[in-house]
Amino acid sequence: METQPITLSATISFWAHFRATRAIVNRMWSTYAAWCFFAGVPLLLLVVMLCRGQDIFAPGLFGLPAWAIAVIGLLFMLCFMPLMQCLNIASMRRRNSSVGGVQTYIITPDSYTVRGSLFDSTIKWDAFYKAIETKEFIFLYLSTRAAHFIPKAAATESDLRAIRTIIQEKLVTKAKLQAI
């Protein structure tokens, strides 16, 4: 039995684009390393200082108290990094008109295709590194740092089951999807 192509269309809003990009970035080893360096190390040092009875209000590095360094690290990861990503996405969308329009996704047993007003990309399943499903998206990774995303809101439940089946058959162990 020949599987019918699954065709979905969606306009990718700025915030959907931001959430998808955040989900991809949050799964990178470099993000884990940044959290360890900017938040984990300062918090660990703060805990060690408290356990040793040291004054966390005394001026230290850069004349700042230890607690301030920990707070700055947390603020950097929780506010500054997402803000920079937000600005990068806004800049990309402003400079590239094809990013914000309607995108059509076509999933077949042979390939994945995404089309927009100015582009048409078809990728064979063997080119994908892995696939991951979240609450909002299905990510098709081309490498550890680059992924296409399919917004699940554009699909019906039967479409999602068919997409999961195709991805699971093609990527086998490289697919981390919800149960079919």
Coordinates of C-alpha atoms in Angstrom, one line a residue, residues 26-174:
N26 CA 18.4 24.2 24.9
R27 CA 19.3 20.7 23.7
M28 CA 22.9 21.7 22.7
W29 CA 25.9 20.6 24.8
S30 CA 27.2 24.2 24.6
T31 CA 24.0 25.4 26.4
Y32 CA 24.6 22.9 29.2
A33 CA 28.2 24.1 29.5
A34 CA 27.1 27.7 29.6
W35 CA 24.6 26.9 32.4
C36 CA 27.4 25.1 34.3
F37 CA 29.8 28.0 33.9
F38 CA 27.6 31.0 34.3
A39 CA 25.1 29.7 36.9
G40 CA 26.4 26.4 38.3
V41 CA 29.9 27.5 39.3
P42 CA 28.8 30.8 41.0
L43 CA 26.0 29.0 42.9
L44 CA 28.3 26.2 43.9
L45 CA 30.9 28.7 45.2
L46 CA 28.2 30.6 47.0
V47 CA 27.1 27.3 48.8
V48 CA 30.7 26.5 49.6
M49 CA 31.2 30.0 51.1
L50 CA 28.0 29.6 53.2
C51 CA 29.1 26.1 54.4
R52 CA 32.5 27.5 55.4
G53 CA 31.0 30.4 57.2
Q54 CA 32.4 33.0 54.9
D55 CA 30.8 36.4 54.4
I56 CA 28.9 36.3 51.0
F57 CA 28.3 40.1 51.3
A58 CA 32.0 41.0 51.4
P59 CA 33.4 42.5 48.2
G60 CA 35.1 40.0 46.0
L61 CA 35.6 39.6 42.3
F62 CA 35.2 43.0 40.5
G63 CA 34.3 44.5 43.9
L64 CA 31.0 42.6 43.9
P65 CA 29.7 40.4 46.7
A66 CA 29.6 36.7 46.0
W67 CA 25.8 36.6 45.9
A68 CA 25.7 39.3 43.2
I69 CA 28.0 37.2 41.0
A70 CA 25.6 34.3 41.3
V71 CA 22.6 36.5 40.5
I72 CA 24.4 38.0 37.5
G73 CA 25.2 34.5 36.2
L74 CA 21.5 33.5 36.5
L75 CA 20.3 36.7 34.9
F76 CA 22.7 36.2 32.0
M77 CA 21.4 32.7 31.3
L78 CA 17.7 33.5 32.0
C79 CA 17.4 36.9 30.4
F80 CA 20.4 38.0 28.3
M81 CA 20.8 34.8 26.3
P82 CA 17.1 34.5 25.3
L83 CA 17.1 38.3 24.5
M84 CA 20.0 37.8 22.2
Q85 CA 18.3 35.0 20.5
C86 CA 15.1 37.0 20.2
L87 CA 17.1 39.9 18.5
N88 CA 18.8 37.4 16.1
I89 CA 15.5 36.0 15.0
A90 CA 14.0 39.5 14.6
S91 CA 17.0 40.5 12.5
M92 CA 16.8 37.3 10.4
R93 CA 13.1 37.7 9.8
R94 CA 13.5 41.4 8.9
R95 CA 16.3 40.7 6.3
N96 CA 14.8 37.5 4.8
S97 CA 11.2 37.8 3.7
S98 CA 10.8 34.1 3.0
V99 CA 11.1 33.2 6.7
G100 CA 7.9 34.8 8.0
G101 CA 5.4 33.7 5.3
V102 CA 3.3 30.6 4.8
Q103 CA 5.3 27.4 4.8
T104 CA 4.1 24.1 3.4
Y105 CA 5.4 20.9 4.7
I106 CA 5.2 17.7 2.7
I107 CA 6.2 14.4 4.3
T108 CA 6.4 11.3 2.2
P109 CA 8.2 7.9 2.7
D110 CA 10.9 9.2 0.3
S111 CA 11.6 12.7 1.6
Y112 CA 10.7 15.7 3.6
T113 CA 9.9 18.9 1.7
V114 CA 9.3 22.4 3.0
R115 CA 8.2 25.2 0.6
G116 CA 7.8 28.9 1.0
S117 CA 7.2 31.8 -1.3
L118 CA 10.9 32.0 -2.2
F119 CA 12.2 28.6 -1.5
D120 CA 11.6 24.9 -2.0
S121 CA 13.8 22.4 -0.1
T122 CA 13.5 18.6 -0.4
I123 CA 15.6 16.4 1.8
K124 CA 15.9 12.6 1.7
W125 CA 15.4 10.9 5.1
D126 CA 19.0 9.6 5.1
A127 CA 20.2 13.2 5.4
F128 CA 18.7 13.6 8.9
Y129 CA 20.8 13.1 12.0
K130 CA 17.9 12.6 14.3
A131 CA 14.3 13.5 15.0
I132 CA 12.8 14.8 18.3
E133 CA 9.2 15.5 19.2
T134 CA 8.2 18.1 21.8
K135 CA 4.8 19.4 22.8
E136 CA 4.8 22.0 20.0
F137 CA 7.2 20.8 17.3
I138 CA 8.7 17.9 15.5
F139 CA 12.4 18.7 14.9
L140 CA 14.3 17.1 12.1
Y141 CA 18.0 17.6 12.8
L142 CA 20.5 17.9 9.9
S143 CA 23.3 18.1 12.4
T144 CA 23.7 18.6 16.1
R145 CA 23.1 22.4 15.7
A146 CA 20.7 22.7 12.7
A147 CA 17.2 21.4 12.5
H148 CA 14.0 21.9 10.5
F149 CA 10.8 22.1 12.6
I150 CA 7.3 21.1 11.9
P151 CA 4.7 22.9 14.0
K152 CA 2.3 20.3 15.4
A153 CA -0.5 22.9 15.6
A154 CA -0.7 22.7 11.8
A155 CA -1.5 19.0 11.8
T156 CA -4.5 16.9 12.8
E157 CA -4.0 14.0 15.2
S158 CA -4.2 11.5 12.2
D159 CA -1.6 13.6 10.3
L160 CA 0.7 13.4 13.4
R161 CA 0.3 9.7 13.6
A162 CA 1.2 9.3 9.9
I163 CA 4.2 11.6 10.3
R164 CA 5.4 9.7 13.3
T165 CA 5.0 6.4 11.5
I166 CA 7.1 7.6 8.5
I167 CA 9.8 9.2 10.6
Q168 CA 10.0 6.1 12.9
E169 CA 10.3 3.8 9.8
K170 CA 13.0 6.0 8.2
L171 CA 15.1 7.0 11.2
V172 CA 14.4 4.0 13.5
T173 CA 16.6 4.5 16.6
K174 CA 17.4 8.1 15.6

